[in-house]
Amino acid sequence: MKKFVLPVLFLMLVCSSHAQHQRATIGIYSTTVSKSKAKTLGFENPYGSYVRKIYPNSGAAAAGLQAFDYVTGVNDEEVARHYTISDILSQYQPGDEVKVSLVRQNKPMEMMVRLGDRSNLKFARRTAEEDPFFGISPKHKRLPPGVDGVPVTIINNSTAQAMGLEDGDIVLTVDGNPVLDWHDIDPAVDNRQVGDPITVK
């Protein structure tokens, strides 16, 4: 009997390792938001995933998901406090097609996404010349109650200065997406190419 123990354990380890390399993913880099931010943005479910970046060559990229999309569920299963998108996707395999529920600029949407393998996700490295630069930094200034947005300092000889932004201006939206804190600035700039237009309110 003992001679069968080692091969069985080895087989179990191999299967476990293979399963780890086959974790299904939509292809998004996302974060959670606070309950207060979710309320301000009008998200009914405060436990969703706020998209920061889309991995290239992923199911999310092919389906048209974007930064600032707020993913709330998969195949009619909603995320909850202790039930994340990753928990839901653990039921699926790379190659499966799922329906992703999301909110984009206050509009509920659904998209069909072909799941990929998480181990294949990677962002291409950019050179300094390829990395978009807007030209703002945070200005530590307390806003009046009820005023949302991000106060900024403008960097000389930048796109922001050329647009006419000034020190102390409060950025409210970028390309129609609300900016409530500095974490909303990064995806607004990082998800574009040098030379792309940008609209700031």
Coordinates of C-alpha atoms in Angstrom, one line a residue:
M1 CA 0.0 0.0 0.0
K2 CA 2.8 2.4 0.9
K3 CA 4.3 2.4 -2.6
F4 CA 1.1 4.1 -4.0
V5 CA 1.3 7.1 -1.6
L6 CA 4.1 9.1 -3.3
P7 CA 2.7 8.8 -6.8
V8 CA -0.7 9.9 -5.7
L9 CA 0.6 12.9 -3.8
F10 CA 2.8 13.9 -6.8
L11 CA -0.3 13.7 -9.1
M12 CA -2.2 15.9 -6.7
L13 CA 0.5 18.5 -6.6
V14 CA 0.8 18.6 -10.4
C15 CA -3.0 19.0 -10.7
S16 CA -3.0 21.8 -8.1
S17 CA -0.1 23.6 -9.9
H18 CA -1.9 23.3 -13.2
A19 CA -5.1 24.7 -11.8
Q20 CA -3.3 27.7 -10.4
H21 CA -1.9 28.5 -13.9
Q22 CA -5.4 28.2 -15.4
R23 CA -7.2 30.9 -13.4
A24 CA -9.9 32.5 -15.4
T25 CA -9.9 36.3 -15.8
I26 CA -11.8 39.0 -17.5
G27 CA -8.6 41.0 -18.1
I28 CA -9.0 44.1 -15.9
Y29 CA -6.8 45.7 -13.3
S30 CA -9.3 47.1 -10.8
T31 CA -9.7 48.3 -7.2
T32 CA -12.6 48.6 -4.8
V33 CA -14.0 52.0 -3.7
S34 CA -15.1 53.2 -0.3
K35 CA -18.9 53.2 0.5
S36 CA -18.9 57.0 0.5
K37 CA -17.2 57.1 -3.0
A38 CA -19.6 54.5 -4.3
K39 CA -22.6 56.6 -3.0
T40 CA -21.2 59.8 -4.6
L41 CA -20.7 58.0 -7.9
G42 CA -24.2 56.6 -7.8
F43 CA -23.2 52.9 -7.5
E44 CA -26.0 51.0 -5.8
N45 CA -23.6 48.1 -5.1
P46 CA -20.6 49.3 -3.1
Y47 CA -18.6 46.1 -3.5
G48 CA -17.9 46.2 -7.2
S49 CA -14.6 46.5 -9.0
Y50 CA -13.6 49.9 -10.4
V51 CA -11.6 49.4 -13.5
R52 CA -8.2 51.2 -13.6
K53 CA -6.6 49.5 -16.6
I54 CA -7.5 47.0 -19.3
Y55 CA -4.9 44.4 -20.1
P56 CA -4.1 44.3 -23.9
N57 CA -5.2 41.2 -25.8
S58 CA -7.6 40.2 -23.1
G59 CA -11.3 39.4 -23.2
A60 CA -12.1 42.8 -21.6
A61 CA -10.1 44.6 -24.3
A62 CA -11.9 42.6 -27.1
A63 CA -15.3 43.3 -25.5
G64 CA -14.7 47.0 -25.1
L65 CA -14.5 47.5 -21.4
Q66 CA -12.8 50.8 -20.3
A67 CA -11.2 52.4 -17.4
F68 CA -13.8 53.8 -15.0
D69 CA -16.2 51.0 -15.7
Y70 CA -17.6 49.6 -12.5
V71 CA -18.0 45.8 -12.7
T72 CA -20.8 44.5 -10.5
G73 CA -21.3 40.9 -11.5
V74 CA -20.9 38.0 -13.8
N75 CA -23.7 35.8 -15.3
D76 CA -26.3 37.4 -13.0
E77 CA -24.2 36.7 -9.9
E78 CA -23.6 40.0 -8.1
V79 CA -20.5 40.8 -6.1
A80 CA -21.0 41.2 -2.4
R81 CA -18.9 42.1 0.7
H82 CA -17.3 38.7 0.9
Y83 CA -17.9 37.5 -2.7
T84 CA -15.6 39.3 -5.2
I85 CA -15.3 39.1 -8.9
S86 CA -12.4 36.7 -8.5
D87 CA -14.6 34.5 -6.3
I88 CA -17.2 34.3 -9.0
L89 CA -14.7 33.7 -11.8
S90 CA -13.2 30.7 -9.8
Q91 CA -16.2 28.7 -11.1
Y92 CA -15.1 29.2 -14.7
Q93 CA -12.2 28.2 -17.0
P94 CA -10.2 30.2 -19.6
G95 CA -12.1 30.2 -22.8
D96 CA -15.6 30.3 -21.2
E97 CA -17.8 33.2 -22.3
V98 CA -19.6 35.1 -19.6
K99 CA -21.9 38.1 -19.3
V100 CA -20.3 40.9 -17.3
S101 CA -22.6 43.5 -15.7
L102 CA -21.2 46.9 -15.2
V103 CA -21.9 50.6 -14.8
R104 CA -20.4 53.2 -17.3
Q105 CA -21.0 56.9 -16.6
N106 CA -24.2 56.1 -14.6
K107 CA -25.6 53.7 -17.3
P108 CA -26.0 50.0 -16.5
M109 CA -24.6 47.8 -19.2
E110 CA -23.9 44.1 -20.0
M111 CA -21.1 42.8 -22.2
M112 CA -20.1 39.3 -23.3
V113 CA -16.5 38.5 -22.4
R114 CA -14.3 35.6 -23.4
L115 CA -12.3 34.7 -20.3
G116 CA -8.5 34.4 -20.5
D117 CA -5.8 32.9 -18.4
R118 CA -4.6 35.2 -15.6
S119 CA -1.0 34.0 -16.0
N120 CA -0.9 35.4 -19.6
L121 CA -1.8 39.0 -18.5
K122 CA 0.9 41.6 -18.8
F123 CA 1.3 45.3 -19.6
A124 CA 3.8 46.4 -22.2
R125 CA 6.6 48.5 -20.9
R126 CA 6.8 52.0 -22.2
T127 CA 9.8 54.2 -22.8
A128 CA 9.8 57.7 -21.5
E129 CA 8.9 59.0 -24.9
E130 CA 5.9 56.6 -25.1
D131 CA 4.6 57.4 -21.6
P132 CA 1.8 60.1 -21.7
F133 CA 2.4 63.1 -19.5
F134 CA -0.4 65.5 -18.7
G135 CA 1.4 67.9 -16.3
I136 CA -0.5 68.2 -13.0
S137 CA 0.3 67.3 -9.5
P138 CA -1.9 67.2 -6.4
K139 CA -2.4 70.5 -4.5
H140 CA -3.0 69.9 -0.8
K141 CA -6.0 72.1 -0.4
R142 CA -9.2 71.4 1.6
L143 CA -12.3 71.7 -0.5
P144 CA -15.5 73.2 0.9
P145 CA -18.2 70.7 2.0
G146 CA -20.2 69.3 -0.8
V147 CA -17.5 70.2 -3.5
D148 CA -16.0 67.2 -5.3
G149 CA -12.9 67.2 -7.5
V150 CA -9.1 67.3 -7.2
P151 CA -7.2 70.6 -6.7
V152 CA -4.1 70.6 -8.8
T153 CA -0.8 72.3 -9.3
I154 CA 0.3 72.9 -12.9
I155 CA 3.7 71.9 -14.2
N156 CA 5.4 74.4 -16.6
N157 CA 5.6 73.6 -20.3
S158 CA 3.1 70.8 -20.0
T159 CA -0.2 69.9 -21.8
A160 CA -2.2 71.1 -18.8
Q161 CA -0.5 74.5 -19.0
A162 CA -1.1 74.7 -22.7
M163 CA -4.8 74.0 -22.2
G164 CA -5.0 76.9 -19.9
L165 CA -5.2 75.2 -16.5
E166 CA -3.9 77.1 -13.6
D167 CA -2.6 76.4 -10.1
G168 CA -5.5 75.8 -7.7
D169 CA -7.9 74.7 -10.4
I170 CA -10.2 71.8 -9.4
V171 CA -10.4 69.0 -11.9
L172 CA -14.0 67.7 -11.9
T173 CA -14.0 65.2 -14.8
V174 CA -11.7 63.8 -17.4
D175 CA -13.3 62.7 -20.7
G176 CA -16.7 62.8 -18.9
N177 CA -15.5 60.5 -16.0
P178 CA -15.8 62.0 -12.5
V179 CA -12.6 62.7 -10.6
L180 CA -13.1 62.4 -6.9
D181 CA -9.6 61.8 -5.7
W182 CA -6.1 61.5 -7.1
H183 CA -6.6 57.8 -7.7
D184 CA -8.9 58.8 -10.5
I185 CA -6.2 60.9 -12.3
D186 CA -3.8 58.1 -13.0
P187 CA -6.2 55.9 -15.1
A188 CA -7.5 59.0 -16.9
V189 CA -3.9 59.6 -18.2
D190 CA -2.3 56.2 -18.2
N191 CA -4.9 54.6 -20.5
R192 CA -4.1 56.7 -23.5
Q193 CA -1.3 57.2 -26.0
V194 CA 1.0 60.2 -26.5
G195 CA -0.9 62.6 -28.8
D196 CA -4.4 61.4 -27.8
P197 CA -6.9 64.3 -27.1
I198 CA -8.0 64.8 -23.5
T199 CA -11.1 66.7 -22.3
V200 CA -10.9 68.2 -18.8
K201 CA -13.7 70.0 -16.9

